[in-house]
Amino acid sequence: MLEQVARNGTAAEKENSNVYYPSADIADRAHVADWEAVAQEAQQDPPKFWAERAEELGWYQKWRTVLDDNDKPFYKWFVGGRTNIVHNAIDRHLQTFRKNKLAFIWQGEDGSEHSMSFFSLNREVSKFANVLKALGARKGDRVTIYMGRVLELPIAMLACAKIGAVHSVVYGGFSVEALHSRIEDSQSRILITCDGAFLNGKVVELKQIVDEALKRTAAVETVVVYKRTGKPVHMEEGRDYWWHELMALPIASPKCETEQMDAEDPLFLLYTSGTTGRPKALVHTHGGYSVGTYTTFKYVFDINDEDRYWCAADPGWITGHSYIVYAPLMNGATSVIYEGAPTFPYPDRWWRIVEKYGVTILYTAPTAIRGLMRFGEAWPNRCDLSSLRLLGSVGEPINPEAWRWYYKNIGKERCPIMDTWWQTETGMFMITPTPTVPLKPGSATRPFFTIQAEVLDDHGHPVPSNEEGYLVVTTPWPAMARTVYKDPDRYVDTYWSKYPGKYFTGDSARRDEDGYFWIIGRVDDVIKVSGYRLGTAEVESALVSHPAVAEAAAIGLPHEIKGNAIYTYVILRGGFEPTEKLAEELRQHVGTELGPIAKPEHIEFVPKLPKTRSGKIMRRLLKARAQGLPEGDISTLEE
Ligand code: WT7
């Protein structure tokens, strides 16, 4: 229906709906010109669709089986195939004109710049891969990476992948305990970090946080420190080495063979918040992940060689792994990476970057758009944004008001917005338009080719159109996480047990009469703060680690810019007084343990917490009370 209007509808028909139709020039150049036709064909034979996409990539040895579903939910893809994501991200391009094309354009917050061609990227990655080998890294070893947004972050990731080591990137905005627990769980012997990071005109003391975290674990033997800020840091004799010194040694030879990996070999671990305090690492692979991210990026952002693509997220999150580092490189795209804050020194920093580098595709999060909206349209209006062709959104539902602002003031009503719904677990876009799909502000539209999603009630029955339910995915996809690192039971319990055989997303959603999905939000104990995923349990354990706190509960409440903000309820130990000063001290404590993004918006001291008879905190009830909403079923509340 929508497609029919898109093709044959009159201007008036299009004008009078709440639907945004792509202009003819967008459709003319799109990789996917006829969405319906591609979707239909893909649906008839999903493995065939993915095998054809996989043919576009390089393999040392072709797969025997596209999809092996003998051991559900532990699906395997491209079984028997041998490849390495670096073979597709870098090596292949060195045989083509792309060798001298820019892979990355890097903009420092302090004004410094650095661009790197695929040729130079290969040299740096190969050199660092040899450094890692010399430090004892072997295939399968985990390496933790904790850095600011510098080019050396993707270089470190790619160097790990090249030698078959498994990287575990910890977001540079995390702090001591978050870093410690991730190092401990992954048992990384090597840690790569920076002396510090520039953010908002200030220095984040990354190395200091590392030193603190390493006091809590004996796992790490070697630390490589990239010098970014030049501020003096402690260097532990025999443990800490400067990146630039190692890279100047003869061991850092620019020649390094890319390790031939099994399609199902792990590429990286990425920790994400869930319902318990213990962080869990999702495991992604070389084969399926390559095919899934390569394909979705190509089709959704319609990438071409003349594009300059900018994903403003952090490489430390799945968005950055998939769509700053791996998918753009596999597509031979030129990407911009910006180190700092969107408002430093002025709120036009982003728009200046678009203008300066001629960015054609900008991919960001609703929280950033809302944050920049506050400053008004004068800032974007004084910059030349005419290079933009496509916009993207990710991380949380985009409210229609922010959608329209982005569409009008940034895209100048020319650029379709690709609202991409996906997760750390899915590795790739799952519900997303491609550029010709008619758009409804606030909806991520429909599942990507071959993917089937449903909205179910508690008993597993599909709910009627426009009603809220649990979002599930009923078909496997190549970039799906294979397991939770060292904990396959948790993988099954968390994702495949609520509805056996179906992937439980943890989100609630509605599907409308056109089959468009509207994501509502998390239904578990995950809070999305400014698009970042935090677990209530993580925040609670950070609070409880403070000597004044006996018990704590955290909930997310709606917030105009952040989407959600963290509200906490704290029971103090005997002898501590509930003062403003203590509340501030606790906020700081959470900041130091977990990271600034986790600092509670509000701390309320309470004498007790509502619990079920079995002792579980009823966060749902706290949330309802805080918002003055009906308390719902409280039959399980203890007396
Ligand atoms: C959760 C996953 C995937 C990259 C960043 C987040 C929410 C993500 C959208 C969107 C509505 C979205 C969901 C999801 N989410 N994209 N386009 N519309 N909600 O990855 O940290 O694993 O978080 O982010 O709640 O479950 P993540």
XYZ file of C-alpha atoms and ligand atoms in Angstrom:
666
model
C 0.000 0.000 0.000
C 2.660 2.511 1.081
C 4.885 1.352 -1.762
C 2.049 1.883 -4.222
C 1.589 5.450 -3.091
C 5.337 5.885 -3.242
C 5.408 4.771 -6.873
C 2.109 5.997 -8.306
C 0.653 8.371 -5.731
C -0.109 11.965 -6.555
C 1.796 14.770 -4.928
C -1.327 15.608 -2.926
C -1.681 12.061 -1.638
C 1.883 12.148 -0.389
C 1.577 15.613 1.047
C -1.503 14.796 3.095
C -0.159 11.823 4.979
C 2.128 11.502 7.914
C 4.386 9.414 5.740
C 7.609 10.663 4.188
C 8.242 9.441 0.671
C 11.749 9.346 -0.758
C 12.527 11.636 -3.655
C 13.182 10.188 -7.102
C 16.947 10.764 -7.050
C 17.308 8.743 -3.847
C 15.421 5.875 -5.447
C 17.336 6.119 -8.725
C 20.714 5.407 -7.215
C 19.701 3.006 -4.437
C 21.277 -0.457 -4.245
C 17.796 -1.651 -3.361
C 15.477 0.095 -5.800
C 12.478 -2.184 -5.275
C 12.253 -3.152 -1.621
C 9.182 -5.391 -2.049
C 10.797 -7.438 -4.785
C 14.041 -7.990 -2.886
C 12.158 -8.780 0.329
C 9.976 -11.334 -1.397
C 12.814 -13.110 -3.108
C 14.918 -13.131 0.068
C 12.047 -14.559 2.058
C 11.640 -17.500 -0.277
C 15.130 -18.744 0.468
C 16.963 -16.899 3.259
C 20.171 -18.993 3.112
C 20.335 -18.301 -0.627
C 20.004 -14.556 -0.013
C 22.839 -14.624 2.519
C 25.021 -16.932 0.444
C 24.781 -14.526 -2.474
C 25.779 -11.640 -0.224
C 28.663 -13.711 1.174
C 29.900 -14.273 -2.392
C 30.629 -10.556 -2.565
C 33.258 -10.988 0.152
C 36.579 -12.799 0.032
C 37.031 -16.286 1.542
C 40.179 -18.362 1.848
C 37.913 -21.347 1.569
C 34.243 -21.434 0.685
C 31.652 -22.657 3.210
C 29.967 -26.044 2.964
C 26.713 -25.116 4.700
C 25.211 -21.641 4.839
C 23.111 -22.207 7.939
C 23.453 -25.070 10.387
C 20.496 -25.225 12.771
C 21.098 -28.682 14.221
C 21.872 -27.373 17.691
C 19.333 -24.596 18.287
C 19.644 -21.908 19.514
C 23.359 -22.273 18.794
C 23.067 -21.511 15.114
C 26.145 -21.662 12.908
C 26.673 -19.791 9.653
C 28.935 -20.433 6.687
C 30.144 -23.652 8.238
C 33.433 -24.885 6.835
C 34.226 -21.445 5.417
C 37.564 -19.834 6.161
C 38.094 -16.097 6.225
C 39.202 -13.240 8.438
C 37.237 -10.030 8.728
C 40.506 -8.123 8.155
C 40.925 -9.891 4.832
C 37.705 -8.147 3.759
C 38.165 -4.923 5.697
C 41.695 -4.211 4.493
C 43.630 -6.842 2.538
C 41.238 -7.110 -0.400
C 41.238 -3.365 -1.029
C 45.004 -3.307 -1.464
C 44.520 -5.059 -4.818
C 42.186 -2.316 -6.094
C 42.055 1.462 -6.562
C 40.853 1.661 -2.971
C 44.407 1.061 -1.807
C 44.951 4.813 -1.957
C 41.439 5.805 -0.929
C 40.935 7.270 2.535
C 39.689 4.748 5.052
C 39.478 7.203 7.939
C 39.414 10.943 8.355
C 40.075 11.696 11.984
C 39.257 14.967 13.675
C 40.636 15.616 17.147
C 38.663 17.714 19.565
C 41.654 20.045 19.905
C 41.705 20.717 16.164
C 44.335 18.184 15.147
C 43.552 16.046 12.120
C 44.802 12.820 10.668
C 43.683 10.952 7.578
C 44.594 7.412 6.700
C 44.332 5.505 3.436
C 43.645 1.785 3.275
C 47.324 1.395 2.397
C 48.460 3.195 5.552
C 45.835 1.516 7.677
C 47.223 -1.827 6.552
C 50.722 -0.746 7.522
C 49.715 0.438 10.998
C 47.524 -2.576 11.660
C 50.231 -4.976 10.484
C 52.837 -3.271 12.634
C 50.663 -3.367 15.705
C 49.672 -6.965 14.987
C 53.373 -7.841 15.080
C 53.757 -5.926 18.349
C 50.895 -7.935 19.844
C 52.509 -11.165 18.704
C 55.805 -10.108 20.248
C 53.954 -9.428 23.495
C 52.740 -13.004 23.417
C 49.217 -12.625 22.008
C 48.042 -15.772 20.274
C 44.984 -16.856 18.344
C 42.022 -17.057 20.717
C 43.605 -14.870 23.443
C 41.446 -12.047 24.737
C 42.812 -8.509 24.588
C 41.066 -5.666 26.393
C 41.026 -2.281 24.684
C 40.154 0.791 26.757
C 40.838 3.952 24.796
C 39.503 7.341 23.823
C 38.179 7.982 20.339
C 41.521 7.933 18.526
C 42.433 6.138 15.290
C 44.594 3.774 17.298
C 41.380 2.257 18.702
C 40.237 0.763 15.376
C 43.888 -0.026 14.607
C 44.137 -2.038 17.830
C 40.860 -3.844 17.119
C 41.907 -4.731 13.577
C 45.363 -5.848 14.737
C 43.753 -8.276 17.188
C 41.411 -9.618 14.526
C 44.280 -9.962 12.066
C 46.167 -12.374 14.314
C 43.022 -14.157 15.502
C 43.045 -12.646 18.990
C 39.641 -11.765 20.429
C 39.211 -8.106 21.309
C 37.113 -6.904 24.171
C 36.630 -3.172 23.882
C 35.532 -1.402 27.029
C 33.917 1.961 26.361
C 36.250 4.807 27.394
C 33.421 6.432 29.357
C 33.326 3.505 31.752
C 35.293 3.601 34.949
C 37.219 1.481 37.463
C 34.800 -1.267 38.439
C 33.199 -1.593 35.012
C 36.684 -1.999 33.508
C 37.869 -4.351 36.232
C 34.907 -6.726 35.975
C 35.287 -6.925 32.192
C 39.019 -7.652 32.400
C 38.424 -10.260 35.067
C 35.679 -12.039 33.152
C 37.619 -12.102 29.884
C 40.952 -12.913 31.592
C 42.819 -10.603 29.244
C 46.584 -10.707 29.678
C 47.068 -7.651 27.460
C 45.389 -4.289 27.881
C 45.635 -1.434 25.380
C 44.842 2.052 26.604
C 45.675 5.768 26.297
C 47.309 8.142 28.743
C 44.091 10.116 28.601
C 41.321 11.318 26.328
C 40.166 14.791 25.357
C 36.527 15.407 26.028
C 34.790 18.730 26.345
C 38.064 20.590 26.646
C 39.099 18.469 29.604
C 41.237 15.377 29.999
C 39.722 12.051 31.039
C 42.483 10.282 32.983
C 42.178 6.864 31.371
C 45.545 5.564 32.548
C 44.752 6.443 36.146
C 41.503 4.482 35.897
C 43.464 1.566 34.427
C 45.946 1.653 37.322
C 43.065 1.545 39.814
C 41.296 -1.272 37.971
C 44.484 -3.339 37.754
C 44.887 -3.191 41.528
C 41.747 -5.350 41.655
C 42.910 -8.056 39.241
C 46.040 -10.056 38.502
C 44.942 -11.042 34.992
C 46.761 -8.315 33.037
C 50.494 -8.769 32.473
C 51.135 -6.134 29.827
C 49.705 -2.678 29.206
C 50.277 -0.736 25.995
C 49.713 2.996 26.405
C 49.024 5.268 23.451
C 50.087 8.844 24.166
C 47.299 11.231 23.289
C 47.285 14.029 25.844
C 50.931 14.046 26.932
C 49.974 14.612 30.545
C 52.379 12.685 32.807
C 51.151 9.251 33.861
C 52.484 6.465 36.032
C 54.227 3.747 33.999
C 54.722 0.504 35.844
C 58.160 -0.981 35.169
C 57.930 -4.296 33.349
C 54.173 -3.981 32.789
C 53.482 -0.728 30.947
C 54.895 0.146 27.513
C 54.371 3.158 25.263
C 52.648 2.414 21.970
C 55.008 4.681 20.009
C 58.099 3.068 21.500
C 56.921 -0.451 20.658
C 55.956 0.656 17.157
C 59.486 1.985 16.611
C 61.134 -1.348 17.417
C 62.201 -3.864 14.740
C 59.497 -6.265 16.021
C 56.928 -3.860 14.560
C 57.497 -4.994 11.003
C 54.949 -3.718 8.465
C 54.542 -7.206 7.024
C 52.091 -9.518 8.727
C 50.099 -12.404 7.317
C 46.408 -12.294 8.148
C 45.474 -15.385 10.155
C 43.055 -17.684 8.335
C 40.092 -18.151 10.654
C 37.152 -20.480 10.728
C 33.899 -18.673 9.897
C 32.651 -19.526 13.394
C 35.832 -18.476 15.232
C 35.243 -15.636 17.690
C 36.137 -12.129 16.512
C 35.267 -10.161 19.611
C 33.561 -10.072 22.972
C 31.405 -7.116 23.798
C 30.052 -6.680 27.285
C 26.604 -5.366 27.782
C 24.287 -4.781 30.670
C 21.636 -7.258 31.527
C 19.426 -8.149 34.431
C 22.095 -9.238 36.889
C 25.071 -7.292 38.148
C 27.586 -9.559 36.474
C 28.410 -8.143 33.032
C 27.885 -10.534 30.179
C 29.932 -10.702 27.029
C 28.284 -11.454 23.721
C 30.469 -13.402 21.316
C 30.587 -12.400 17.634
C 32.297 -14.333 14.861
C 34.447 -13.703 11.818
C 32.137 -15.210 9.174
C 28.464 -14.487 9.813
C 29.164 -11.141 11.434
C 31.128 -10.036 8.359
C 28.347 -10.975 5.980
C 25.562 -9.468 8.111
C 27.194 -6.132 8.813
C 28.639 -5.743 5.309
C 25.237 -6.310 3.711
C 23.103 -4.196 6.020
C 25.512 -1.281 5.770
C 25.607 -1.449 1.985
C 21.837 -1.591 1.562
C 20.688 0.697 4.366
C 23.219 3.480 3.916
C 23.422 2.835 0.221
C 27.142 3.197 0.326
C 29.165 4.135 -2.741
C 32.777 5.007 -3.346
C 32.121 8.741 -3.468
C 30.510 8.756 -0.015
C 31.938 10.226 3.150
C 30.221 8.505 5.979
C 30.166 9.600 9.593
C 28.867 7.564 12.493
C 29.128 9.828 15.506
C 28.890 7.000 18.035
C 31.814 5.605 19.994
C 33.772 2.648 18.603
C 33.469 1.132 22.096
C 29.823 0.207 21.550
C 28.356 -2.257 19.109
C 27.346 0.638 16.845
C 31.002 1.530 16.527
C 32.214 -2.056 16.125
C 29.767 -2.821 13.336
C 29.239 0.533 11.678
C 32.356 2.605 12.346
C 34.974 -0.075 12.041
C 34.009 -3.288 10.291
C 31.117 -2.685 7.878
C 32.398 0.608 6.441
C 35.874 -0.849 5.894
C 34.497 -4.009 4.294
C 32.528 -1.773 1.950
C 35.657 0.212 1.175
C 34.014 3.363 2.524
C 35.648 6.541 3.787
C 34.614 7.292 7.374
C 34.973 10.310 9.576
C 35.809 9.801 13.245
C 35.460 12.722 15.616
C 37.160 12.517 18.972
C 35.226 14.864 21.189
C 31.994 16.378 22.376
C 29.323 17.706 19.958
C 29.228 21.075 21.690
C 32.940 21.795 22.034
C 33.860 24.577 21.719
C 30.435 25.572 20.303
C 27.198 23.754 19.517
C 27.979 23.864 15.791
C 30.964 21.536 16.075
C 29.203 18.635 14.354
C 27.788 20.773 11.567
C 31.234 22.268 10.999
C 32.603 18.752 10.574
C 29.880 17.871 8.057
C 30.720 21.028 6.122
C 34.478 20.654 6.341
C 34.657 17.056 5.153
C 31.589 16.990 2.917
C 29.894 14.256 4.921
C 27.194 12.521 2.863
C 25.751 10.159 5.485
C 25.388 11.029 9.161
C 24.433 8.351 11.665
C 23.715 9.322 15.262
C 21.407 8.866 18.239
C 18.154 10.600 19.227
C 19.665 11.788 22.501
C 22.371 13.691 20.593
C 19.782 15.226 18.289
C 17.644 16.327 21.237
C 20.745 17.704 22.934
C 21.682 19.795 19.883
C 18.073 20.838 19.214
C 18.175 22.778 22.467
C 20.623 25.248 20.969
C 18.295 26.128 18.128
C 18.584 25.949 14.349
C 20.845 28.982 13.968
C 23.858 26.719 14.570
C 23.220 24.230 11.779
C 21.822 26.964 9.541
C 25.087 28.833 9.372
C 26.883 25.736 8.047
C 26.753 24.257 4.571
C 25.077 20.884 5.025
C 24.265 20.390 1.360
C 26.616 17.391 1.059
C 24.272 15.267 3.198
C 22.261 12.618 1.386
C 21.130 10.215 4.098
C 20.666 10.403 7.861
C 20.536 7.638 10.439
C 19.295 7.145 13.974
C 19.990 4.427 16.542
C 19.944 3.582 20.224
C 16.426 4.354 21.372
C 13.093 5.308 19.875
C 13.308 8.680 18.171
C 10.488 10.952 19.239
C 8.663 12.483 16.266
C 9.632 15.989 17.359
C 13.362 15.186 17.201
C 12.785 13.278 13.938
C 11.223 16.333 12.297
C 13.915 18.671 13.585
C 16.640 16.374 12.245
C 14.795 15.929 8.966
C 14.166 19.652 8.455
C 17.213 21.387 9.894
C 19.945 18.871 9.169
C 18.608 16.943 6.182
C 16.863 20.036 4.726
C 13.887 17.808 3.866
C 16.014 15.996 1.275
C 17.533 13.202 3.310
C 15.597 10.130 4.380
C 16.245 9.050 7.985
C 17.250 5.434 8.456
C 15.946 4.581 11.917
C 17.808 1.363 12.631
C 16.656 -0.928 15.430
C 19.181 -3.496 16.589
C 21.209 -4.556 19.634
C 24.632 -5.625 20.847
C 23.246 -9.145 20.571
C 22.053 -8.841 16.981
C 25.344 -7.430 15.676
C 23.598 -5.883 12.663
C 20.526 -3.820 11.738
C 17.367 -5.851 12.240
C 14.421 -3.522 11.784
C 15.320 -0.715 9.423
C 14.266 0.951 6.227
C 16.400 1.113 3.116
C 16.471 4.519 1.373
C 13.377 4.022 -0.810
C 11.100 2.843 1.990
C 8.340 5.327 2.959
C 9.071 6.612 6.463
C 6.899 7.276 9.485
C 8.645 9.419 12.127
C 9.329 7.286 15.180
C 9.075 3.907 13.465
C 12.092 1.802 12.467
C 9.751 0.523 9.704
C 10.096 -3.180 8.819
C 12.508 -6.057 9.382
C 15.507 -6.284 7.087
C 15.495 -8.895 4.318
C 14.911 -12.488 5.560
C 14.241 -11.357 9.119
C 10.905 -12.124 10.718
C 9.772 -10.301 13.841
C 6.618 -10.648 15.904
C 4.915 -8.870 18.769
C 3.678 -11.366 21.354
C 1.685 -11.394 24.583
C 2.792 -13.185 27.743
C 1.492 -16.515 26.475
C 3.295 -16.284 23.162
C 0.285 -15.287 21.063
C 0.657 -12.458 18.548
C -1.139 -9.337 19.756
C -3.506 -7.490 17.393
C -2.220 -4.598 15.262
C -1.293 -1.475 17.166
C -1.244 -3.221 20.527
C 1.824 -3.372 22.695
C 3.630 -6.656 23.285
C 7.059 -8.275 23.486
C 9.241 -7.978 20.426
C 10.727 -11.292 19.267
C 12.672 -12.430 16.231
C 11.696 -15.810 14.858
C 14.394 -16.403 12.236
C 18.180 -16.714 12.644
C 20.439 -14.097 11.015
C 24.156 -14.284 10.222
C 25.485 -11.626 12.638
C 23.653 -12.985 15.666
C 25.744 -13.348 18.826
C 26.653 -17.012 19.158
C 26.625 -17.217 22.935
C 27.407 -15.445 26.191
C 31.132 -15.865 26.773
C 31.806 -18.814 29.113
C 28.098 -19.014 29.949
C 25.983 -20.722 27.268
C 23.216 -21.373 29.806
C 22.823 -17.678 30.376
C 22.550 -17.200 26.613
C 19.724 -19.705 26.423
C 18.002 -18.402 29.574
C 18.150 -14.753 28.641
C 17.242 -14.901 24.990
C 15.655 -18.222 24.076
C 13.626 -19.367 27.080
C 10.706 -16.973 27.400
C 9.414 -18.188 24.040
C 11.266 -21.410 23.151
C 12.731 -21.237 19.660
C 12.246 -17.492 19.410
C 14.763 -14.767 20.156
C 13.523 -12.533 22.974
C 14.750 -8.977 22.475
C 13.913 -7.466 25.867
C 11.989 -4.684 24.084
C 8.307 -3.953 23.850
C 6.811 -2.800 20.576
C 3.689 -2.299 18.483
C 3.174 -3.258 14.862
C 0.789 -1.101 12.862
C -1.560 -1.936 9.987
C 1.226 -1.399 7.425
C 3.482 -3.858 9.225
C 5.645 -1.049 10.612
C 7.235 -1.641 14.016
C 7.192 0.998 16.737
C 9.689 0.221 19.479
C 8.478 1.344 22.888
C 11.370 0.491 25.184
C 13.011 -2.074 27.421
C 10.863 -4.424 29.443
C 13.708 -5.803 31.535
C 16.031 -4.201 34.066
C 17.996 -2.350 31.450
C 17.931 1.444 31.404
C 18.771 3.363 28.255
C 20.459 6.574 29.390
C 21.355 8.812 26.464
C 21.224 5.682 24.325
C 23.760 3.921 26.569
C 22.695 0.659 28.051
C 23.004 0.299 31.813
C 21.702 -2.367 34.147
C 19.780 -1.460 37.295
C 21.830 -4.145 39.051
C 25.143 -2.552 38.032
C 24.101 0.812 39.419
C 22.791 -0.826 42.584
C 25.983 -2.776 43.221
C 28.047 0.362 42.662
C 25.954 2.118 45.318
C 26.145 -0.780 47.739
C 29.939 -0.828 47.442
C 29.932 2.493 49.324
C 30.303 2.042 53.101
C 27.238 4.185 53.871
C 24.820 2.122 51.786
C 22.941 -0.925 53.057
C 20.589 -1.413 50.128
C 19.761 0.350 46.880
C 17.278 0.240 44.027
C 17.650 1.897 40.616
C 14.983 2.657 38.052
C 14.800 4.617 34.812
C 12.390 7.515 34.490
C 11.628 9.525 31.342
C 14.004 12.419 30.688
C 13.644 15.061 28.006
C 17.137 14.790 26.554
C 18.573 11.543 27.873
C 15.457 9.519 27.036
C 15.717 7.936 30.469
C 17.470 9.065 33.610
C 18.524 6.961 36.585
C 16.629 7.430 39.829
C 17.827 5.598 42.907
C 16.470 4.737 46.323
C 18.975 4.139 49.082
C 18.727 2.609 52.551
C 21.596 3.846 54.709
C 23.557 1.791 57.194
C 23.188 2.668 60.860
C 25.180 5.733 61.857
C 24.890 7.554 58.501
C 22.773 10.659 58.114
C 20.738 11.291 54.954
C 22.271 14.613 53.876
C 22.596 16.435 50.550
C 26.342 16.085 50.896
C 26.146 12.313 51.243
C 23.815 12.096 48.231
C 26.371 13.980 46.154
C 29.155 11.751 47.468
C 27.184 8.673 46.405
C 26.599 10.097 42.924
C 30.340 10.703 42.590
C 31.025 7.199 43.855
C 28.862 5.665 41.121
C 30.680 7.883 38.627
C 34.089 6.639 39.750
C 33.081 2.992 39.905
C 30.947 2.692 36.769
C 31.406 5.858 34.746
C 29.961 9.370 34.472
C 26.985 8.192 32.371
C 25.832 5.995 35.248
C 25.636 8.801 37.817
C 22.108 8.834 39.215
C 20.006 11.869 38.387
C 18.471 11.661 41.805
C 19.123 9.823 45.065
C 16.329 9.432 47.567
C 17.011 8.103 51.046
C 14.285 5.722 52.178
C 13.741 3.584 55.283
C 12.693 0.533 53.236
C 12.118 -0.697 49.689
C 9.027 -2.388 48.280
C 9.831 -6.079 47.853
C 8.075 -9.243 46.872
C 7.669 -11.929 49.496
C 10.600 -13.714 47.908
C 12.722 -10.618 48.529
C 12.961 -9.109 45.040
C 12.838 -5.331 44.766
C 9.648 -4.286 42.964
C 11.163 -1.718 40.605
C 7.951 -1.603 38.620
C 6.178 -0.328 41.711
C 8.876 2.254 42.459
C 8.545 3.463 38.895
C 4.779 3.739 39.049
C 4.920 5.599 42.341
C 7.598 8.009 41.135
C 5.456 8.896 38.133
C 2.190 8.997 40.050
C 0.824 6.151 37.945
C -1.502 3.336 39.095
C 0.425 0.758 41.135
C -0.944 -2.222 39.215
C -0.871 -5.717 40.678
C 0.714 -5.556 44.126
C -0.492 -8.908 45.412
C 3.080 -10.184 45.705
C 4.181 -7.215 47.831
C 5.437 -8.305 51.251
C 3.721 -6.884 54.302
C 18.599 -1.542 22.714
C 19.904 -2.189 22.368
C 22.262 -1.168 18.421
C 23.136 -0.103 18.656
C 22.978 0.691 19.889
C 22.265 0.071 21.005
C 17.287 0.212 21.870
C 18.356 0.512 19.610
C 16.771 1.501 18.510
C 15.882 2.156 17.602
C 14.260 2.129 19.276
C 16.298 1.230 19.809
C 16.419 -0.996 22.125
C 17.406 -2.152 22.060
N 17.315 0.618 20.467
N 18.044 1.048 18.430
N 16.251 2.475 16.351
N 14.639 2.447 18.038
N 15.046 1.541 20.186
O 22.688 -1.235 21.297
O 23.252 -0.965 23.683
O 22.710 -3.236 22.749
O 20.930 -1.512 23.051
O 18.611 -0.185 22.257
O 15.871 -0.901 23.401
O 16.979 -3.301 22.745
P 22.464 -1.782 22.741
